[in-house]
mmCIF file of C-alpha atoms in Angstrom:
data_model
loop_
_atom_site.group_PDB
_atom_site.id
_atom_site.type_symbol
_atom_site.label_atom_id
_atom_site.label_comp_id
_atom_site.label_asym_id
_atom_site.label_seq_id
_atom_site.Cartn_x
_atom_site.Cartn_y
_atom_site.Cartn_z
ATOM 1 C CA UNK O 1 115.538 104.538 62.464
ATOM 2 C CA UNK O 2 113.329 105.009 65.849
ATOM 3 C CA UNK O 3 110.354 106.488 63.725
ATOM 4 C CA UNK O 4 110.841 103.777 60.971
ATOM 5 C CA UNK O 5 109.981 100.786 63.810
ATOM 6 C CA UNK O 6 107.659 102.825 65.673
ATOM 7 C CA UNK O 7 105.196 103.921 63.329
ATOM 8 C CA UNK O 8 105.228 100.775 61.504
ATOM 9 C CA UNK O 9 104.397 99.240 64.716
ATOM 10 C CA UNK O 10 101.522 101.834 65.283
ATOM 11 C CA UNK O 11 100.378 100.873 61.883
ATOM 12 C CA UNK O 12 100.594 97.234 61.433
ATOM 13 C CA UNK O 13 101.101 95.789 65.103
ATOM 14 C CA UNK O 14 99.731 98.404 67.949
ATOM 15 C CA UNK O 15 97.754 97.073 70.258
ATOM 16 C CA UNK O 16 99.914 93.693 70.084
ATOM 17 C CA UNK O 17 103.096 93.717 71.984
ATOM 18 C CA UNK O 18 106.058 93.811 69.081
ATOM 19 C CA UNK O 19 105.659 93.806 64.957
ATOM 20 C CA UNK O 20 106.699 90.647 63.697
ATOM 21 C CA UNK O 21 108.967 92.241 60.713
ATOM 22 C CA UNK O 22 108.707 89.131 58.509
ATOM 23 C CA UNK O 23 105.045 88.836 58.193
ATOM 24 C CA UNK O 24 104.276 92.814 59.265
ATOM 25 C CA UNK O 25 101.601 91.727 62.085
ATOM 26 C CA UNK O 26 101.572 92.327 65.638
ATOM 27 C CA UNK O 27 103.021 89.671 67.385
ATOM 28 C CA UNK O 28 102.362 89.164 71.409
ATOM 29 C CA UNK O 29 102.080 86.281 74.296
ATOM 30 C CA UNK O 30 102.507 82.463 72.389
ATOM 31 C CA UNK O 31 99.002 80.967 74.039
ATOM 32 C CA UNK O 32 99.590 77.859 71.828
ATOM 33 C CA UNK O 33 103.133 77.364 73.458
ATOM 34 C CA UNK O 34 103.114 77.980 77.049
ATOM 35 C CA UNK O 35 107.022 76.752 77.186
ATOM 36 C CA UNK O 36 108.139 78.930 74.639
ATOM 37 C CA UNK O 37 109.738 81.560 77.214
ATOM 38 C CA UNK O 38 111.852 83.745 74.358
ATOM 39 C CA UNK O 39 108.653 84.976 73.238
ATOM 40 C CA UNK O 40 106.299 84.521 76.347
ATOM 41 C CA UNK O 41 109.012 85.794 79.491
ATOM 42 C CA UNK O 42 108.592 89.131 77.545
ATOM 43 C CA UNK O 43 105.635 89.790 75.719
ATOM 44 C CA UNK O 44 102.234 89.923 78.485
ATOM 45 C CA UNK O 45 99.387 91.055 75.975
ATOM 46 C CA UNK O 46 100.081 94.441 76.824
ATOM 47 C CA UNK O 47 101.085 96.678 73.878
ATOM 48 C CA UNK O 48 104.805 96.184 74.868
ATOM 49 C CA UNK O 49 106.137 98.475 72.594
ATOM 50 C CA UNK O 50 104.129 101.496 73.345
ATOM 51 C CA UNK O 51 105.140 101.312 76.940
ATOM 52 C CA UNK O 52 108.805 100.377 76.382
ATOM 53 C CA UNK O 53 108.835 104.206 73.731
ATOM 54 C CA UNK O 54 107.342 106.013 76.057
ATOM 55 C CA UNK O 55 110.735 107.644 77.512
ATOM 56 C CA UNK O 56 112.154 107.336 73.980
ATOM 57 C CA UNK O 57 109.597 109.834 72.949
ATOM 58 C CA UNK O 58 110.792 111.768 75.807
ATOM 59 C CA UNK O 59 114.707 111.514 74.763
ATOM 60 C CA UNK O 60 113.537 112.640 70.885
ATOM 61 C CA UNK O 61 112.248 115.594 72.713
ATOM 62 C CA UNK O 62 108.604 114.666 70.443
ATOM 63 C CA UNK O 63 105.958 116.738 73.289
ATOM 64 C CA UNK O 64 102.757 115.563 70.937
ATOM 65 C CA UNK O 65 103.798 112.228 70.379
ATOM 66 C CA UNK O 66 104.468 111.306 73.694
ATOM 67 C CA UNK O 67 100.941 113.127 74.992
ATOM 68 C CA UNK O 68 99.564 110.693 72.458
ATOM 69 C CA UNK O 69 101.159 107.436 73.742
ATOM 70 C CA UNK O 70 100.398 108.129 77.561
ATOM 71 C CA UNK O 71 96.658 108.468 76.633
ATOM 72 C CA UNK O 72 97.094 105.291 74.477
ATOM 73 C CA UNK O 73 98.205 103.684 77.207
ATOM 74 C CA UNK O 74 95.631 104.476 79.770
ATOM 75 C CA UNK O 75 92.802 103.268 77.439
ATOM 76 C CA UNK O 76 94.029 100.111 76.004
ATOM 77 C CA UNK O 77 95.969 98.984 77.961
ATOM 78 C CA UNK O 78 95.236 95.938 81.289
ATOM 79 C CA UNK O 79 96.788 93.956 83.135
ATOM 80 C CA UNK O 80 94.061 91.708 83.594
ATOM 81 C CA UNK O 81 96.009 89.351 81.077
ATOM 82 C CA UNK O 82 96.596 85.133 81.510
ATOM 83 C CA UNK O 83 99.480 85.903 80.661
ATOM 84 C CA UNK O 84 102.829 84.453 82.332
ATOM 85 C CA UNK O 85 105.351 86.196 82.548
ATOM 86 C CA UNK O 86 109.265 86.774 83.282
ATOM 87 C CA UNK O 87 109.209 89.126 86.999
ATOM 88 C CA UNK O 88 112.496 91.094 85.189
ATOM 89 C CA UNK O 89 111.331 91.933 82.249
ATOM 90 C CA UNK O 90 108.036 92.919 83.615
ATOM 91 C CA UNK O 91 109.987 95.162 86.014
ATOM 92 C CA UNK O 92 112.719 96.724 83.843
ATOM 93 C CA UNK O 93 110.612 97.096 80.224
ATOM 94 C CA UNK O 94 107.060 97.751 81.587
ATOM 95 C CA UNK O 95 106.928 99.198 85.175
ATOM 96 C CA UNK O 96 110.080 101.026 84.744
ATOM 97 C CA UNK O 97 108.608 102.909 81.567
ATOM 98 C CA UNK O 98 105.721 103.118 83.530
ATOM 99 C CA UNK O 99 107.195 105.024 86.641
ATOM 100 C CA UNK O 100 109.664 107.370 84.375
ATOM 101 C CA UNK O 101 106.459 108.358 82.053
ATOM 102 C CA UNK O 102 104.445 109.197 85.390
ATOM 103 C CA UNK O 103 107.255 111.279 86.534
ATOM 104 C CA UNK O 104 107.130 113.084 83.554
ATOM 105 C CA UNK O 105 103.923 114.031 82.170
ATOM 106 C CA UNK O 106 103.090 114.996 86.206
ATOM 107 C CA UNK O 107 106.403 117.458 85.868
ATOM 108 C CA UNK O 108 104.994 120.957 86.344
ATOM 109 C CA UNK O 109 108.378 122.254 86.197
ATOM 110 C CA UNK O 110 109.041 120.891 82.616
ATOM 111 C CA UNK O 111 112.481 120.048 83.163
ATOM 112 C CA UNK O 112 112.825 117.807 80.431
ATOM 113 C CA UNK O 113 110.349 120.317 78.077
ATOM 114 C CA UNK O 114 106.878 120.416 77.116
ATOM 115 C CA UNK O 115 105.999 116.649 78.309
ATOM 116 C CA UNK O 116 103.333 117.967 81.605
ATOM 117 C CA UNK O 117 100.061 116.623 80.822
ATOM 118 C CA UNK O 118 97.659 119.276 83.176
ATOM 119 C CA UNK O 119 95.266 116.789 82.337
ATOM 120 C CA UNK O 120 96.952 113.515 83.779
ATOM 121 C CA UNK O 121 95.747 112.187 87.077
ATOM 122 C CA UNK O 122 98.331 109.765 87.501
ATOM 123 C CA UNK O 123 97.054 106.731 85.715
ATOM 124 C CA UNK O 124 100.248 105.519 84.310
ATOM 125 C CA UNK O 125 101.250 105.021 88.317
ATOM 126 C CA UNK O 126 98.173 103.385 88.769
ATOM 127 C CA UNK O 127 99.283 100.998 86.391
ATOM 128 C CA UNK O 128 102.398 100.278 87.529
ATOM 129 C CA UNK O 129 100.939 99.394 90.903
ATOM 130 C CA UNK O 130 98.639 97.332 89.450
ATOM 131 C CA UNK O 131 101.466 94.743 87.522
ATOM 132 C CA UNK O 132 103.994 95.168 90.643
ATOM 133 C CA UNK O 133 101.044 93.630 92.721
ATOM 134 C CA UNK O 134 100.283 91.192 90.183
ATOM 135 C CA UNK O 135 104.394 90.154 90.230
ATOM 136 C CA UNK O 136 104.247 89.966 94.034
ATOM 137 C CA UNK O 137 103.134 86.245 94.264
ATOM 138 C CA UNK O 138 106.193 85.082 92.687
ATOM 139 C CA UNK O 139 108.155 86.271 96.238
ATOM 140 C CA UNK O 140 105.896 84.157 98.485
ATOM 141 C CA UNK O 141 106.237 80.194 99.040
ATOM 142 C CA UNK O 142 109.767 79.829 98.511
ATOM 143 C CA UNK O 143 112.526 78.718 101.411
ATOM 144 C CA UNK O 144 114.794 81.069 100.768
ATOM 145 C CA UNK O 145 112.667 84.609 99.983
ATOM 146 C CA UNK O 146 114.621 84.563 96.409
ATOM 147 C CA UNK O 147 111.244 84.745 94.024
ATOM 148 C CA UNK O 148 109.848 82.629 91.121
ATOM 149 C CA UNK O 149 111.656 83.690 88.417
ATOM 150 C CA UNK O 150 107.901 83.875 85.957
ATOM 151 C CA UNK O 151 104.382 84.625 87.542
ATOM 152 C CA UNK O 152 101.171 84.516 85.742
ATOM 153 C CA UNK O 153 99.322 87.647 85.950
ATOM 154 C CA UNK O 154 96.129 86.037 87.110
ATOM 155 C CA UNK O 155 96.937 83.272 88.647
ATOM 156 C CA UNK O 156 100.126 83.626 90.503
ATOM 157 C CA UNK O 157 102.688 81.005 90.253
ATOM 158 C CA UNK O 158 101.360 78.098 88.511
ATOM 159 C CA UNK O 159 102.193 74.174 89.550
ATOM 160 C CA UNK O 160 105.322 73.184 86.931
ATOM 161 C CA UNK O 161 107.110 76.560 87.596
ATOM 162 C CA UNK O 162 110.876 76.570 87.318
ATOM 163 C CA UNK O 163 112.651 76.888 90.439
ATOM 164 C CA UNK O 164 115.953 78.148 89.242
ATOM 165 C CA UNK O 165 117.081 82.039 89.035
ATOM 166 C CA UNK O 166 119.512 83.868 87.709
ATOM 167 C CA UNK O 167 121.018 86.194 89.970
ATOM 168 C CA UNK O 168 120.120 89.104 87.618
ATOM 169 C CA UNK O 169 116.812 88.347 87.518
ATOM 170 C CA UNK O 170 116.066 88.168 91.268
ATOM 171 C CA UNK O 171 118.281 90.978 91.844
ATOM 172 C CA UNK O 172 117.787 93.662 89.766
ATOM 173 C CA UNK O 173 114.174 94.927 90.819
ATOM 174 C CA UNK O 174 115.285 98.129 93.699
ATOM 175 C CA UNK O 175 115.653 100.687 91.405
ATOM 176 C CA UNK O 176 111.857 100.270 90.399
ATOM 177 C CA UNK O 177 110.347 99.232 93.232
ATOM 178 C CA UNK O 178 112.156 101.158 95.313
ATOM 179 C CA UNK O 179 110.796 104.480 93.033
ATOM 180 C CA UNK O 180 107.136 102.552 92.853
ATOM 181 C CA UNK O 181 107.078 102.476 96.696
ATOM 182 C CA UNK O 182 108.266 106.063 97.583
ATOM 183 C CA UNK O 183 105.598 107.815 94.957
ATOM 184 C CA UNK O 184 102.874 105.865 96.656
ATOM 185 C CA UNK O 185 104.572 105.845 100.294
ATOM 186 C CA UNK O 186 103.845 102.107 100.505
ATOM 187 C CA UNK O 187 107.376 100.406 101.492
ATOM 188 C CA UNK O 188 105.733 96.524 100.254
ATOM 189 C CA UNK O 189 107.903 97.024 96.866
ATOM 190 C CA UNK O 190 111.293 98.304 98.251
ATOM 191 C CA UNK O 191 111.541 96.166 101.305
ATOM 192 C CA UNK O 192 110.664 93.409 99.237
ATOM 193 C CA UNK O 193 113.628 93.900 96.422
ATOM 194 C CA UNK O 194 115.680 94.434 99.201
ATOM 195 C CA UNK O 195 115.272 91.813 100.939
ATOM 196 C CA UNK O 196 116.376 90.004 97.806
ATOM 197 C CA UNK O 197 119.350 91.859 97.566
ATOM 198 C CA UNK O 198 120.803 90.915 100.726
ATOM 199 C CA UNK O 199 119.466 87.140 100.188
ATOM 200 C CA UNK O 200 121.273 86.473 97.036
ATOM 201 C CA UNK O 201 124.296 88.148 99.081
ATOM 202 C CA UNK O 202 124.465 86.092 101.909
ATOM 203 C CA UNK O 203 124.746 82.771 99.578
ATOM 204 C CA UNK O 204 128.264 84.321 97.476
ATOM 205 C CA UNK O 205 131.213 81.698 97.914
ATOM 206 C CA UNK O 206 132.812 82.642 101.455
ATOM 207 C CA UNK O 207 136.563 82.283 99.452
ATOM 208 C CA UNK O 208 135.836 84.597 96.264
ATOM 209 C CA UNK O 209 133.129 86.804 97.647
ATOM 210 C CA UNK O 210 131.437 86.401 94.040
ATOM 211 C CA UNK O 211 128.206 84.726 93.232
ATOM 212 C CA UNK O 212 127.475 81.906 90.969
ATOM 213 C CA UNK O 213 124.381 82.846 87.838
ATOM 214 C CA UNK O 214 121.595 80.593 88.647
ATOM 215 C CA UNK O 215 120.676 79.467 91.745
ATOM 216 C CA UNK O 216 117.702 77.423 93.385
ATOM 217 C CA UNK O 217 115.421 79.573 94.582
ATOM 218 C CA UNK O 218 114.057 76.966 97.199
ATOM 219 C CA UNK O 219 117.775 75.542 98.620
ATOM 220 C CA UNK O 220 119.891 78.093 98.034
ATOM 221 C CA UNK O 221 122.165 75.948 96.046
ATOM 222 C CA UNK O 222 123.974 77.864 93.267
ATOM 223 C CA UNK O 223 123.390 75.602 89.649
ATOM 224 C CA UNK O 224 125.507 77.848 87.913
ATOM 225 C CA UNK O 225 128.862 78.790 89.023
ATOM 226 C CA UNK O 226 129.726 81.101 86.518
ATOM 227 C CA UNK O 227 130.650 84.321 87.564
ATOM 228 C CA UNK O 228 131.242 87.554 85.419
ATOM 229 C CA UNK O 229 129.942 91.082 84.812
ATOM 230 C CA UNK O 230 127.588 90.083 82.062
ATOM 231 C CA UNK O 231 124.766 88.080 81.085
ATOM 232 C CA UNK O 232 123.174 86.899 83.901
ATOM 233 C CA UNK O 233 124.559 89.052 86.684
ATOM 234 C CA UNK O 234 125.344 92.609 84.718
ATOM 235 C CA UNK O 235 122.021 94.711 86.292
ATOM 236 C CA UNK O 236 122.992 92.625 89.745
ATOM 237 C CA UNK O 237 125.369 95.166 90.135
ATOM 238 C CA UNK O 238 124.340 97.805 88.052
ATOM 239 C CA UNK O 239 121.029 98.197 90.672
ATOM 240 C CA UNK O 240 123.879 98.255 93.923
ATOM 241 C CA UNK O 241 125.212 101.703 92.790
ATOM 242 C CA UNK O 242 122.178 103.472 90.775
ATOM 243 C CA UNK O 243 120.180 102.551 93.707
ATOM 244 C CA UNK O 244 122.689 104.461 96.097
ATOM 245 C CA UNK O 245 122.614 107.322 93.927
ATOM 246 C CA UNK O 246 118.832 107.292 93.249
ATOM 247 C CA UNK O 247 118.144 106.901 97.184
ATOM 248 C CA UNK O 248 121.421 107.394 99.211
ATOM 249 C CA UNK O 249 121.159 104.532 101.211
ATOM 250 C CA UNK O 250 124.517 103.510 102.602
ATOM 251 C CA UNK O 251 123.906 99.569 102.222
ATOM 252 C CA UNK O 252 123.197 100.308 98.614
ATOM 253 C CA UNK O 253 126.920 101.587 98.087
ATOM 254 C CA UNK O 254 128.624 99.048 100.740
ATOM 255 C CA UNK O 255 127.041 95.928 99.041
ATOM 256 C CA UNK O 256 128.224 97.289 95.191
ATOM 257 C CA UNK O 257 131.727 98.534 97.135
ATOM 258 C CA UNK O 258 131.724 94.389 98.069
ATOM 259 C CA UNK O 259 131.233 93.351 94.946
ATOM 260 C CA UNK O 260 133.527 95.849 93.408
ATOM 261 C CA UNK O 261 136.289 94.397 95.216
ATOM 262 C CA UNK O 262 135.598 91.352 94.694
ATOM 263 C CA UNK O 263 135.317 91.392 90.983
ATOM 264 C CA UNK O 264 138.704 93.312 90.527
ATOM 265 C CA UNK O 265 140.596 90.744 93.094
ATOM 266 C CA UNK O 266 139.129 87.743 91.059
ATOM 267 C CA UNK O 267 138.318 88.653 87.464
ATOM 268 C CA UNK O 268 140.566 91.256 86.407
ATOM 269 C CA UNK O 269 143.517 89.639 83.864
ATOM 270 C CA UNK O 270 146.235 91.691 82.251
ATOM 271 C CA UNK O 271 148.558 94.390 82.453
ATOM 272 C CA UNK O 272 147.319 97.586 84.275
ATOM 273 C CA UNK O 273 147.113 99.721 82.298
ATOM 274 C CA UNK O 274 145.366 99.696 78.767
ATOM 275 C CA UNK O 275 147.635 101.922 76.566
ATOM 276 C CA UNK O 276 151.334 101.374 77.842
ATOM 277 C CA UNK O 277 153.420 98.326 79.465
ATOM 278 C CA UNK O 278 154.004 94.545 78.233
ATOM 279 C CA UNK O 279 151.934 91.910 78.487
ATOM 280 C CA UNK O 280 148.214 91.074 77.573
ATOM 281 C CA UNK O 281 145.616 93.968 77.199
ATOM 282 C CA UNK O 282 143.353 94.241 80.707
ATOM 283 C CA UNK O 283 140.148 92.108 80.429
ATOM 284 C CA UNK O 284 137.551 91.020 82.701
ATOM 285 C CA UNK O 285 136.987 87.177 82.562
ATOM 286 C CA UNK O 286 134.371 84.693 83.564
ATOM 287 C CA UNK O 287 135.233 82.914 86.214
ATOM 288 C CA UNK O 288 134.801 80.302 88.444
ATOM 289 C CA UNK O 289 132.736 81.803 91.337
ATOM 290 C CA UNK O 290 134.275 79.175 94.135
ATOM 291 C CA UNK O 291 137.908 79.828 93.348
ATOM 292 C CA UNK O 292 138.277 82.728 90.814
ATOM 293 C CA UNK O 293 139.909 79.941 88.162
ATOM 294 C CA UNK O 294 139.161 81.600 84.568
ATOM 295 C CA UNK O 295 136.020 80.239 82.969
ATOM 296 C CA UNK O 296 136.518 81.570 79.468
ATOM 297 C CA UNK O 297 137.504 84.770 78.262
ATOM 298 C CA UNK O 298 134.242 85.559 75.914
ATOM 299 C CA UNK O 299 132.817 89.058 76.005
ATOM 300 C CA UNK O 300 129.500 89.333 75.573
ATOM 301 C CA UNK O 301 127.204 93.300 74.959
ATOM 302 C CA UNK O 302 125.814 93.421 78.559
ATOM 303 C CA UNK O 303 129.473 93.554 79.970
ATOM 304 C CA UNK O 304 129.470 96.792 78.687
ATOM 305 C CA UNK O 305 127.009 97.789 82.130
ATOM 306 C CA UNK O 306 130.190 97.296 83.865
ATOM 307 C CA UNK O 307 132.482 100.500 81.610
ATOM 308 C CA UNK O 308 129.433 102.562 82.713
ATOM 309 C CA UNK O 309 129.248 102.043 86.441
ATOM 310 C CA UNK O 310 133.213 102.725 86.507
ATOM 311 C CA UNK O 311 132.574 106.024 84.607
ATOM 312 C CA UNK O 312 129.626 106.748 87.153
ATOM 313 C CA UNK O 313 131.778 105.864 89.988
ATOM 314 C CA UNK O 314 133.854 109.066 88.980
ATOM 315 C CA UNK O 315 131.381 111.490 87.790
ATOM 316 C CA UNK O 316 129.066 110.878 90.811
ATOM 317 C CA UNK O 317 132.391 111.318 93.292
ATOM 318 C CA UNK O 318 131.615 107.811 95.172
ATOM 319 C CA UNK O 319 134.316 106.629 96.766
ATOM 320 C CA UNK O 320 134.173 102.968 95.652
#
């Protein structure tokens, strides 16, 4: 099923960012509709696709296909792009495939297999610098250091820019920057994510210890007050712990500890245990974030981040 999208999208779309399936064409940034942000906080201009398969390629074990797509990317593809886009997705879909391709094709060791390129000189991580410096106006010019959540990759935050976040969004940016700053031993990216982290921290409600989903990036003022462990503040938490393992910093695991706690004190309905016992099968809720009343009990796919970190919790050993 991965071949049957790719190659079609080699074939019919590549260099545009996605295939549009109806029409077979490449599809990329809407120019004609600035405010159309399902399309436009994702796609940049930038052969999307490629980028996002690179570690795909990797996972498939396919050695020439991936040596094929790394020197696809370095000539086609530029950041130089008017382009606006979303700072996450940026992050997580482009400089994320960006840094984990790097590591790889520069791999001597060939841990993974026959993915070292003895030919590579690093351009993918050249890259990745280049878009993380391009995202780095959105942090500047707002009260409370919690960035812009879309930046324009020329021009920096343009006039009618939304000044509303979702936590996930702001806060889910260590795990790459954090890797982008320690392969080119410039801290800019890591402190800067940081910083974030402990931001969007300091404003949780002082009763439930949980944070509300959007917030206003210039007062500090939570919009949305819906807390949960999915959409909108899943990879909030998810970037607490695989930042501790990834760098063994001991804030890392005492801010996702925090929020561990807080979730199971205030979200957490049903008997305890899953198989055996009366009462209502366990089940984390949405809730209220400034008194832990139930919001609604809908489940949506990213909640499914949280199953994971509770399984990494025990085969990493952290005592959470």
């Amino acid at each position: 099923m991965f071949y049957f999208g790719y190659e079609n999208y080699m074939e019919h779309a590549f260099p545009a960012d996605e295939l549009d399936p109806i029409h077979c064409t490449g599809r990329g940034h809407d120019h004609s509709n600035p405010s159309n942000i399902n399309i436009n906080d994702v796609l940049g201009d930038y052969s999307l696709t490629l980028i996002d398969s690179l570690d795909t390629l990797v996972v498939l074990g396919d050695h020439e296909e991936f040596k094929r797509a790394v020197s696809l990317v370095i000539n086609t593809v530029t950041f130089e792009k008017n382009t606006t886009v979303q700072v996450f997705e940026a992050t997580i879909r482009v400089i994320g495939s960006l840094l984990s391709a790097h590591l790889i094709a520069s791999d001597e060791s060939r841990m993974l297999g026959d993915f070292y390129m003895p030919e590579y000189d690093g351009e993918l991580l050249t890259l990745a610098h280049d878009l993380a410096a391009r995202l780095l106006p959105a942090f500047e010019g707002t009260r409370t250091g919690i960035p812009y959540p879309r930046v324009n990759l020329m021009r920096g935050v343009l006039p009618d820019t939304i000044e509303e976040t979702c936590t996930a969004g702001a806060g889910s940016l260590l795990v790459e920057f954090g890797i982008l700053s320690r392969l080119l031993g410039d801290q800019t990216f890591e402190r800067t994510a940081r910083r974030i982290n402990e931001r969007l921290w300091q404003h949780r409600d002082e009763n439930t210890g949980l944070p509300g989903n959007v917030i206003n990036i210039q007062t500090g003022e939570w919009v949305g007050h819906l807390s949960g462990v999915g959409a909108g503040l899943d990879s909030f938490y998810e970037y607490f712990l695989k930042a501790y393992i990834l760098f063994g910093e001991p804030r890392d695991l005492q801010l996702f500890n925090e929020a561990y706690d807080a979730i199971l004190a205030n979200m957490r309905r049903g008997r305890i245990y899953c198989n055996s016992q009366d009462g209502e099968p366990p089940l984390f809720v949405n809730v209220d974030s400034r008194d832990g009343s139930t919001a609604n009990t809908w489940i949506d796919a990213l909640q499914v981040i949280f199953t994971v970190l509770s399984y990494l919790i025990i085969y990493q050993n952290i005592q959470a």
